[in-house]
């Protein structure tokens, strides 16, 4: 059993430090600067977990700040990473009740957390039902990217919530997890989660993903999302789009599992989604490249809605491509 992703402990935010995984280390955050730093460095990461971190960050700030100072702190937390819409949703929800005092802000932040837990369980069950409908009842060979599991949420997970629901029923043959360069969320985090629940899995280099699909070695792709535009275009970890292309070509389902809070109706399509550019050192810091070499490090890509078989949320199965 892994420690919780994020929790509130008497005026502190406890986070499992995801930069250290597979080593288990928990950090305690007590300041707004600490929250912003933890989000930027991916101590806490994954869209739903970022929503909870944002809301708890505002709850932390509300213990010592109010008015414009609190609004400014909330804005800094909300801007720590741009692509996952859940972060700003969580921050806005907590800030919206600030005039009722710090306890009300904390209650709202804990509601964001509890709603995420409920949403993930509902997504898992709905996604398992959909994959049964699309692929049949035989144990499935599933392919995922990055980490959309309990550690990207509060518990259970979205894409890995679907895997868990199928696994409870003995219906997962194995999971192929892309390693997810450059920060290795697949190799370091998804593999840890799958091992902790006894799901057979193999990690592959990102470049192998599409050809594994083309060779008929998986039955379906299931991934999470950082932001889903109104037209169903999906932003997720860089390297998701090639899997969607390969799945379409192979004629297998490409399913996106995400809470309604990841659907951003104010963003019309994928072109309007801001893609986070991270430090090139994350790509180059391997000690194997020339010091003069430059890099480009977009953290997310956009899968157009016509490649998405279905978006599964806690409330609906949405087929944006049809
Ligand atoms: O940069 P990260 O690790 O925060 O990126 C996470 C992802 O891309 C996840 O797939 C997404 O947030 C969905 S998490 C349920």
mmCIF file of C-alpha atoms and ligand atoms in Angstrom:
data_model
loop_
_atom_site.group_PDB
_atom_site.id
_atom_site.type_symbol
_atom_site.label_atom_id
_atom_site.label_comp_id
_atom_site.label_asym_id
_atom_site.label_seq_id
_atom_site.Cartn_x
_atom_site.Cartn_y
_atom_site.Cartn_z
ATOM 1 C CA UNK A 1 0.000 0.000 0.000
ATOM 2 C CA UNK A 2 1.477 3.366 -1.050
ATOM 3 C CA UNK A 3 1.299 6.475 1.187
ATOM 4 C CA UNK A 4 -1.411 9.013 0.238
ATOM 5 C CA UNK A 5 -0.635 11.371 -2.647
ATOM 6 C CA UNK A 6 -1.636 14.442 -0.660
ATOM 7 C CA UNK A 7 -3.301 15.111 2.672
ATOM 8 C CA UNK A 8 -4.018 17.905 5.155
ATOM 9 C CA UNK A 9 -2.423 17.473 8.570
ATOM 10 C CA UNK A 10 -3.197 20.179 11.080
ATOM 11 C CA UNK A 11 -2.020 23.218 9.121
ATOM 12 C CA UNK A 12 0.422 21.385 6.874
ATOM 13 C CA UNK A 13 0.060 19.771 3.459
ATOM 14 C CA UNK A 14 1.693 16.349 3.377
ATOM 15 C CA UNK A 15 2.743 15.156 -0.069
ATOM 16 C CA UNK A 16 4.339 11.973 -1.252
ATOM 17 C CA UNK A 17 7.411 13.378 -3.044
ATOM 18 C CA UNK A 18 6.915 12.040 -6.571
ATOM 19 C CA UNK A 19 10.342 13.248 -7.671
ATOM 20 C CA UNK A 20 11.838 10.592 -5.371
ATOM 21 C CA UNK A 21 9.753 7.591 -6.528
ATOM 22 C CA UNK A 22 10.228 4.662 -6.547
ATOM 23 C CA UNK A 23 11.812 5.657 -3.211
ATOM 24 C CA UNK A 24 9.047 6.579 -0.742
ATOM 25 C CA UNK A 25 9.552 9.991 0.861
ATOM 26 C CA UNK A 26 6.895 12.317 2.249
ATOM 27 C CA UNK A 27 7.362 16.087 2.430
ATOM 28 C CA UNK A 28 5.543 18.623 4.561
ATOM 29 C CA UNK A 29 4.590 21.960 2.993
ATOM 30 C CA UNK A 30 3.710 24.932 5.199
ATOM 31 C CA UNK A 31 4.014 28.016 2.950
ATOM 32 C CA UNK A 32 2.617 29.344 -0.323
ATOM 33 C CA UNK A 33 6.145 29.395 -1.780
ATOM 34 C CA UNK A 34 6.457 25.746 -0.779
ATOM 35 C CA UNK A 35 3.193 24.871 -2.556
ATOM 36 C CA UNK A 36 4.258 26.686 -5.744
ATOM 37 C CA UNK A 37 7.669 25.014 -5.666
ATOM 38 C CA UNK A 38 6.177 21.545 -5.078
ATOM 39 C CA UNK A 39 3.825 21.971 -8.038
ATOM 40 C CA UNK A 40 6.561 23.311 -10.353
ATOM 41 C CA UNK A 41 9.016 20.553 -9.452
ATOM 42 C CA UNK A 42 6.338 17.814 -9.776
ATOM 43 C CA UNK A 43 6.557 16.788 -6.134
ATOM 44 C CA UNK A 44 2.782 16.667 -6.644
ATOM 45 C CA UNK A 45 1.583 16.136 -10.194
ATOM 46 C CA UNK A 46 -1.244 14.785 -12.338
ATOM 47 C CA UNK A 47 -4.248 16.975 -13.115
ATOM 48 C CA UNK A 48 -6.658 15.902 -10.330
ATOM 49 C CA UNK A 49 -3.931 15.924 -7.663
ATOM 50 C CA UNK A 50 -2.949 19.408 -8.823
ATOM 51 C CA UNK A 51 -6.564 20.511 -8.301
ATOM 52 C CA UNK A 52 -6.442 19.265 -4.711
ATOM 53 C CA UNK A 53 -2.969 20.781 -4.147
ATOM 54 C CA UNK A 54 -4.211 24.129 -5.482
ATOM 55 C CA UNK A 55 -7.269 24.123 -3.219
ATOM 56 C CA UNK A 56 -5.286 23.033 -0.136
ATOM 57 C CA UNK A 57 -2.640 25.637 -1.004
ATOM 58 C CA UNK A 58 -5.297 28.353 -0.837
ATOM 59 C CA UNK A 59 -6.541 26.854 2.460
ATOM 60 C CA UNK A 60 -2.994 27.108 3.793
ATOM 61 C CA UNK A 61 -2.687 30.713 2.611
ATOM 62 C CA UNK A 62 -6.088 31.632 4.104
ATOM 63 C CA UNK A 63 -4.785 30.872 7.599
ATOM 64 C CA UNK A 64 -2.529 33.938 7.486
ATOM 65 C CA UNK A 65 -3.752 36.087 4.567
ATOM 66 C CA UNK A 66 -6.988 37.651 3.394
ATOM 67 C CA UNK A 67 -8.259 40.156 0.806
ATOM 68 C CA UNK A 68 -5.849 41.142 -1.961
ATOM 69 C CA UNK A 69 -2.927 39.338 -0.326
ATOM 70 C CA UNK A 70 -4.857 36.050 -0.375
ATOM 71 C CA UNK A 71 -6.004 36.643 -3.953
ATOM 72 C CA UNK A 72 -2.390 37.286 -4.988
ATOM 73 C CA UNK A 73 -1.197 34.087 -3.271
ATOM 74 C CA UNK A 74 -4.004 32.118 -4.953
ATOM 75 C CA UNK A 75 -3.032 33.559 -8.342
ATOM 76 C CA UNK A 76 0.571 32.459 -7.827
ATOM 77 C CA UNK A 77 -0.488 28.932 -6.949
ATOM 78 C CA UNK A 78 -2.891 28.767 -9.916
ATOM 79 C CA UNK A 79 -0.168 29.906 -12.323
ATOM 80 C CA UNK A 80 2.454 27.399 -11.131
ATOM 81 C CA UNK A 81 1.706 25.118 -14.094
ATOM 82 C CA UNK A 82 -0.462 26.130 -17.068
ATOM 83 C CA UNK A 83 -1.821 23.054 -18.839
ATOM 84 C CA UNK A 84 -3.808 21.036 -16.272
ATOM 85 C CA UNK A 85 -7.051 22.972 -15.890
ATOM 86 C CA UNK A 86 -7.813 21.250 -12.565
ATOM 87 C CA UNK A 87 -5.181 23.387 -10.834
ATOM 88 C CA UNK A 88 -6.962 26.667 -11.535
ATOM 89 C CA UNK A 89 -10.369 25.052 -10.913
ATOM 90 C CA UNK A 90 -9.251 23.908 -7.436
ATOM 91 C CA UNK A 91 -7.720 27.297 -6.632
ATOM 92 C CA UNK A 92 -10.828 29.193 -7.794
ATOM 93 C CA UNK A 93 -13.185 26.966 -5.815
ATOM 94 C CA UNK A 94 -11.253 27.481 -2.584
ATOM 95 C CA UNK A 95 -10.834 31.226 -3.121
ATOM 96 C CA UNK A 96 -14.544 31.676 -3.886
ATOM 97 C CA UNK A 97 -15.465 30.979 -0.240
ATOM 98 C CA UNK A 98 -12.650 33.027 1.325
ATOM 99 C CA UNK A 99 -15.045 35.705 2.609
ATOM 100 C CA UNK A 100 -16.485 33.044 4.947
ATOM 101 C CA UNK A 101 -13.118 32.568 6.680
ATOM 102 C CA UNK A 102 -10.256 30.047 6.708
ATOM 103 C CA UNK A 103 -12.305 27.113 7.994
ATOM 104 C CA UNK A 104 -14.726 27.462 5.079
ATOM 105 C CA UNK A 105 -11.784 27.516 2.648
ATOM 106 C CA UNK A 106 -10.406 24.324 4.152
ATOM 107 C CA UNK A 107 -13.836 22.657 4.029
ATOM 108 C CA UNK A 108 -14.112 23.537 0.338
ATOM 109 C CA UNK A 109 -10.586 22.235 -0.361
ATOM 110 C CA UNK A 110 -11.424 18.960 1.360
ATOM 111 C CA UNK A 111 -14.597 18.774 -0.734
ATOM 112 C CA UNK A 112 -12.442 19.062 -3.894
ATOM 113 C CA UNK A 113 -10.430 16.119 -2.538
ATOM 114 C CA UNK A 114 -13.473 14.003 -1.658
ATOM 115 C CA UNK A 115 -15.187 14.679 -4.978
ATOM 116 C CA UNK A 116 -12.049 13.559 -6.784
ATOM 117 C CA UNK A 117 -12.014 10.266 -4.889
ATOM 118 C CA UNK A 118 -15.667 9.610 -5.780
ATOM 119 C CA UNK A 119 -15.124 10.656 -9.412
ATOM 120 C CA UNK A 120 -12.180 8.280 -9.856
ATOM 121 C CA UNK A 121 -14.158 5.277 -8.602
ATOM 122 C CA UNK A 122 -17.052 6.136 -10.936
ATOM 123 C CA UNK A 123 -14.663 6.640 -13.884
ATOM 124 C CA UNK A 124 -13.029 3.287 -13.169
ATOM 125 C CA UNK A 125 -16.339 1.429 -13.209
ATOM 126 C CA UNK A 126 -17.653 3.242 -16.286
ATOM 127 C CA UNK A 127 -14.393 2.795 -18.190
ATOM 128 C CA UNK A 128 -14.279 -0.917 -17.356
ATOM 129 C CA UNK A 129 -17.830 -1.261 -18.667
ATOM 130 C CA UNK A 130 -16.967 0.576 -21.856
ATOM 131 C CA UNK A 131 -13.870 -1.539 -22.540
ATOM 132 C CA UNK A 132 -15.923 -4.673 -21.974
ATOM 133 C CA UNK A 133 -18.429 -3.410 -24.523
ATOM 134 C CA UNK A 134 -15.669 -2.544 -27.022
ATOM 135 C CA UNK A 135 -13.227 -5.428 -26.485
ATOM 136 C CA UNK A 136 -15.171 -8.284 -24.885
ATOM 137 C CA UNK A 137 -14.791 -10.140 -21.591
ATOM 138 C CA UNK A 138 -11.391 -11.802 -22.131
ATOM 139 C CA UNK A 139 -8.563 -10.430 -19.923
ATOM 140 C CA UNK A 140 -7.347 -7.301 -21.697
ATOM 141 C CA UNK A 141 -3.906 -6.148 -22.767
ATOM 142 C CA UNK A 142 -3.915 -2.414 -22.068
ATOM 143 C CA UNK A 143 -1.488 0.356 -22.967
ATOM 144 C CA UNK A 144 -1.057 3.549 -20.966
ATOM 145 C CA UNK A 145 1.171 6.597 -20.946
ATOM 146 C CA UNK A 146 2.585 8.719 -18.123
ATOM 147 C CA UNK A 147 0.804 8.151 -14.809
ATOM 148 C CA UNK A 148 -2.934 8.629 -14.445
ATOM 149 C CA UNK A 149 -3.212 6.563 -11.297
ATOM 150 C CA UNK A 150 -3.833 7.039 -7.597
ATOM 151 C CA UNK A 151 -0.672 9.152 -7.386
ATOM 152 C CA UNK A 152 -1.977 11.554 -10.038
ATOM 153 C CA UNK A 153 -5.221 11.885 -8.078
ATOM 154 C CA UNK A 154 -6.034 11.238 -4.435
ATOM 155 C CA UNK A 155 -6.750 7.535 -4.750
ATOM 156 C CA UNK A 156 -7.761 4.911 -7.373
ATOM 157 C CA UNK A 157 -6.847 7.017 -10.424
ATOM 158 C CA UNK A 158 -8.478 7.721 -13.777
ATOM 159 C CA UNK A 159 -6.840 5.603 -16.514
ATOM 160 C CA UNK A 160 -5.371 3.323 -13.846
ATOM 161 C CA UNK A 161 -8.758 3.471 -12.100
ATOM 162 C CA UNK A 162 -10.136 1.710 -15.185
ATOM 163 C CA UNK A 163 -7.277 -0.810 -14.957
ATOM 164 C CA UNK A 164 -7.997 -1.339 -11.238
ATOM 165 C CA UNK A 165 -11.711 -1.897 -11.849
ATOM 166 C CA UNK A 166 -10.963 -4.490 -14.529
ATOM 167 C CA UNK A 167 -8.246 -6.065 -12.373
ATOM 168 C CA UNK A 168 -10.691 -6.516 -9.452
ATOM 169 C CA UNK A 169 -12.676 -8.645 -11.863
ATOM 170 C CA UNK A 170 -9.572 -10.617 -12.955
ATOM 171 C CA UNK A 171 -9.750 -9.070 -16.403
ATOM 172 C CA UNK A 172 -6.321 -7.500 -16.979
ATOM 173 C CA UNK A 173 -3.833 -9.681 -18.851
ATOM 174 C CA UNK A 174 -1.120 -7.043 -18.626
ATOM 175 C CA UNK A 175 -0.453 -3.327 -18.940
ATOM 176 C CA UNK A 176 2.148 -1.806 -21.240
ATOM 177 C CA UNK A 177 3.419 1.389 -19.603
ATOM 178 C CA UNK A 178 5.431 3.861 -21.667
ATOM 179 C CA UNK A 179 8.434 5.022 -19.658
ATOM 180 C CA UNK A 180 7.442 8.661 -20.393
ATOM 181 C CA UNK A 181 10.525 10.710 -21.058
ATOM 182 C CA UNK A 182 11.948 12.937 -19.741
ATOM 183 C CA UNK A 183 10.726 12.565 -16.146
ATOM 184 C CA UNK A 184 9.784 8.878 -16.346
ATOM 185 C CA UNK A 185 6.332 9.020 -14.755
ATOM 186 C CA UNK A 186 5.544 5.691 -16.442
ATOM 187 C CA UNK A 187 8.683 3.845 -15.373
ATOM 188 C CA UNK A 188 8.913 5.359 -11.898
ATOM 189 C CA UNK A 189 5.277 5.929 -10.885
ATOM 190 C CA UNK A 190 2.889 3.794 -12.972
ATOM 191 C CA UNK A 191 5.135 0.754 -12.535
ATOM 192 C CA UNK A 192 5.191 1.288 -8.745
ATOM 193 C CA UNK A 193 1.406 1.573 -8.635
ATOM 194 C CA UNK A 194 0.790 -1.478 -10.793
ATOM 195 C CA UNK A 195 3.289 -3.507 -8.750
ATOM 196 C CA UNK A 196 1.563 -2.409 -5.526
ATOM 197 C CA UNK A 197 -1.759 -3.865 -6.711
ATOM 198 C CA UNK A 198 -0.333 -6.936 -8.416
ATOM 199 C CA UNK A 199 -1.084 -6.057 -12.059
ATOM 200 C CA UNK A 200 1.285 -7.669 -14.588
ATOM 201 C CA UNK A 201 3.048 -4.922 -16.523
ATOM 202 C CA UNK A 202 5.954 -4.115 -18.766
ATOM 203 C CA UNK A 203 7.652 -0.748 -19.235
ATOM 204 C CA UNK A 204 8.638 0.175 -22.784
ATOM 205 C CA UNK A 205 10.563 3.141 -24.170
ATOM 206 C CA UNK A 206 8.216 5.784 -25.571
ATOM 207 C CA UNK A 207 9.384 5.152 -29.123
ATOM 208 C CA UNK A 208 8.247 1.520 -28.895
ATOM 209 C CA UNK A 209 4.623 2.339 -28.058
ATOM 210 C CA UNK A 210 3.151 2.835 -31.541
ATOM 211 C CA UNK A 211 4.822 -0.246 -32.996
ATOM 212 C CA UNK A 212 3.632 -2.398 -30.073
ATOM 213 C CA UNK A 213 0.120 -1.309 -30.995
ATOM 214 C CA UNK A 214 0.751 -1.918 -34.711
ATOM 215 C CA UNK A 215 1.977 -5.453 -33.941
ATOM 216 C CA UNK A 216 -1.365 -6.276 -32.300
ATOM 217 C CA UNK A 217 0.114 -6.640 -28.804
ATOM 218 C CA UNK A 218 -2.518 -4.515 -27.028
ATOM 219 C CA UNK A 219 -6.316 -4.450 -27.140
ATOM 220 C CA UNK A 220 -6.899 -0.821 -26.108
ATOM 221 C CA UNK A 221 -5.121 2.367 -25.057
ATOM 222 C CA UNK A 222 -6.345 4.143 -21.932
ATOM 223 C CA UNK A 223 -4.848 7.441 -20.811
ATOM 224 C CA UNK A 224 -5.685 10.413 -18.591
ATOM 225 C CA UNK A 225 -5.937 14.076 -19.546
ATOM 226 C CA UNK A 226 -4.740 17.451 -18.340
ATOM 227 C CA UNK A 227 -7.336 19.493 -20.182
ATOM 228 C CA UNK A 228 -10.113 18.510 -22.553
ATOM 229 C CA UNK A 229 -11.343 21.292 -24.825
ATOM 230 C CA UNK A 230 -15.032 21.872 -25.564
ATOM 231 C CA UNK A 231 -14.706 20.044 -28.903
ATOM 232 C CA UNK A 232 -13.093 16.983 -27.264
ATOM 233 C CA UNK A 233 -9.446 17.670 -28.173
ATOM 234 C CA UNK A 234 -7.314 16.209 -25.365
ATOM 235 C CA UNK A 235 -4.113 17.602 -23.863
ATOM 236 C CA UNK A 236 -2.093 14.943 -22.058
ATOM 237 C CA UNK A 237 1.553 14.101 -21.403
ATOM 238 C CA UNK A 238 3.836 14.491 -24.417
ATOM 239 C CA UNK A 239 3.849 11.218 -26.326
ATOM 240 C CA UNK A 240 0.109 10.545 -26.026
ATOM 241 C CA UNK A 241 -0.687 11.668 -29.592
ATOM 242 C CA UNK A 242 1.468 8.998 -31.298
ATOM 243 C CA UNK A 243 -0.432 6.321 -29.352
ATOM 244 C CA UNK A 244 -3.748 7.762 -30.582
ATOM 245 C CA UNK A 245 -2.508 7.733 -34.179
ATOM 246 C CA UNK A 246 -1.311 4.165 -33.827
ATOM 247 C CA UNK A 247 -4.559 3.062 -32.160
ATOM 248 C CA UNK A 248 -6.639 4.594 -34.978
ATOM 249 C CA UNK A 249 -4.488 2.916 -37.602
ATOM 250 C CA UNK A 250 -4.732 -0.447 -35.792
ATOM 251 C CA UNK A 251 -8.466 -0.064 -35.226
ATOM 252 C CA UNK A 252 -8.301 -0.416 -31.429
ATOM 253 C CA UNK A 253 -10.034 1.884 -28.886
ATOM 254 C CA UNK A 254 -8.263 4.989 -27.613
ATOM 255 C CA UNK A 255 -10.049 5.879 -24.373
ATOM 256 C CA UNK A 256 -9.480 8.993 -22.272
ATOM 257 C CA UNK A 257 -10.449 8.693 -18.589
ATOM 258 C CA UNK A 258 -10.827 11.986 -16.733
ATOM 259 C CA UNK A 259 -13.101 13.768 -14.265
ATOM 260 C CA UNK A 260 -15.569 16.413 -15.463
ATOM 261 C CA UNK A 261 -13.296 18.994 -13.796
ATOM 262 C CA UNK A 262 -10.752 18.337 -16.578
ATOM 263 C CA UNK A 263 -13.269 19.300 -19.278
ATOM 264 C CA UNK A 264 -12.762 22.992 -19.986
ATOM 265 C CA UNK A 265 -15.765 24.358 -21.861
ATOM 266 C CA UNK A 266 -14.109 27.791 -21.962
ATOM 267 C CA UNK A 267 -11.385 26.401 -24.234
ATOM 268 C CA UNK A 268 -12.908 25.800 -27.663
ATOM 269 C CA UNK A 269 -10.283 23.439 -29.077
ATOM 270 C CA UNK A 270 -6.784 22.070 -28.672
ATOM 271 C CA UNK A 271 -5.131 25.042 -30.388
ATOM 272 C CA UNK A 272 -6.266 27.217 -27.479
ATOM 273 C CA UNK A 273 -4.616 25.009 -24.829
ATOM 274 C CA UNK A 274 -1.378 26.395 -23.411
ATOM 275 C CA UNK A 275 1.298 23.719 -23.555
ATOM 276 C CA UNK A 276 3.795 23.922 -20.694
ATOM 277 C CA UNK A 277 7.396 24.329 -21.824
ATOM 278 C CA UNK A 278 9.745 22.921 -19.203
ATOM 279 C CA UNK A 279 13.453 23.382 -18.586
ATOM 280 C CA UNK A 280 15.537 21.870 -21.424
ATOM 281 C CA UNK A 281 17.850 20.519 -18.723
ATOM 282 C CA UNK A 282 15.208 17.836 -18.051
ATOM 283 C CA UNK A 283 15.898 16.489 -21.542
ATOM 284 C CA UNK A 284 19.631 17.125 -21.674
ATOM 285 C CA UNK A 285 20.620 16.300 -18.124
ATOM 286 C CA UNK A 286 21.752 12.807 -18.938
ATOM 287 C CA UNK A 287 25.464 13.538 -19.159
ATOM 288 C CA UNK A 288 25.514 12.020 -22.630
ATOM 289 C CA UNK A 289 25.030 15.071 -24.833
ATOM 290 C CA UNK A 290 27.359 17.861 -25.872
ATOM 291 C CA UNK A 291 27.180 20.838 -23.506
ATOM 292 C CA UNK A 292 26.460 23.013 -26.576
ATOM 293 C CA UNK A 293 23.371 20.971 -27.540
ATOM 294 C CA UNK A 294 20.043 22.727 -27.149
ATOM 295 C CA UNK A 295 16.707 21.097 -26.434
ATOM 296 C CA UNK A 296 12.994 21.679 -26.616
ATOM 297 C CA UNK A 297 10.855 20.305 -23.786
ATOM 298 C CA UNK A 298 7.086 20.598 -24.347
ATOM 299 C CA UNK A 299 5.447 18.705 -21.466
ATOM 300 C CA UNK A 300 2.146 17.913 -23.198
ATOM 301 C CA UNK A 301 0.639 17.262 -26.617
ATOM 302 C CA UNK A 302 -2.874 17.528 -28.010
ATOM 303 C CA UNK A 303 -4.747 14.560 -29.440
ATOM 304 C CA UNK A 304 -7.446 15.768 -31.854
ATOM 305 C CA UNK A 305 -10.961 14.633 -30.952
ATOM 306 C CA UNK A 306 -11.409 12.554 -34.113
ATOM 307 C CA UNK A 307 -8.768 10.129 -32.760
ATOM 308 C CA UNK A 308 -10.570 9.749 -29.423
ATOM 309 C CA UNK A 309 -12.892 6.743 -29.228
ATOM 310 C CA UNK A 310 -14.440 8.008 -25.999
ATOM 311 C CA UNK A 311 -13.886 10.303 -23.054
ATOM 312 C CA UNK A 312 -15.095 8.590 -19.874
ATOM 313 C CA UNK A 313 -15.959 10.868 -16.956
ATOM 314 C CA UNK A 314 -17.785 10.177 -13.690
ATOM 315 C CA UNK A 315 -21.020 11.271 -15.366
ATOM 316 C CA UNK A 316 -20.906 10.219 -19.029
ATOM 317 C CA UNK A 317 -19.303 8.413 -21.909
ATOM 318 C CA UNK A 318 -18.641 11.092 -24.491
ATOM 319 C CA UNK A 319 -17.684 10.177 -28.054
ATOM 320 C CA UNK A 320 -16.315 13.466 -29.408
ATOM 321 C CA UNK A 321 -15.131 11.864 -32.650
ATOM 322 C CA UNK A 322 -18.598 10.836 -33.849
HETATM 323 O O1 LIG B 1 3.526 16.406 -15.901
HETATM 324 P P1 LIG B 1 2.569 15.543 -15.160
HETATM 325 O O2 LIG B 1 3.207 14.341 -14.531
HETATM 326 O O3 LIG B 1 1.729 16.339 -14.178
HETATM 327 O O4 LIG B 1 1.566 15.002 -16.275
HETATM 328 C C1 LIG B 1 0.507 14.172 -15.888
HETATM 329 C C2 LIG B 1 -0.287 13.661 -17.027
HETATM 330 O O5 LIG B 1 -0.078 13.994 -18.166
HETATM 331 C C3 LIG B 1 -1.454 12.774 -16.685
HETATM 332 O O6 LIG B 1 -1.692 11.840 -17.697
HETATM 333 C C4 LIG B 1 -2.708 13.636 -16.514
HETATM 334 O O7 LIG B 1 -2.474 14.689 -15.621
HETATM 335 C C5 LIG B 1 -3.857 12.843 -16.041
HETATM 336 S S1 LIG B 1 -3.681 12.362 -14.351
HETATM 337 C C6 LIG B 1 -5.067 11.529 -13.885
#
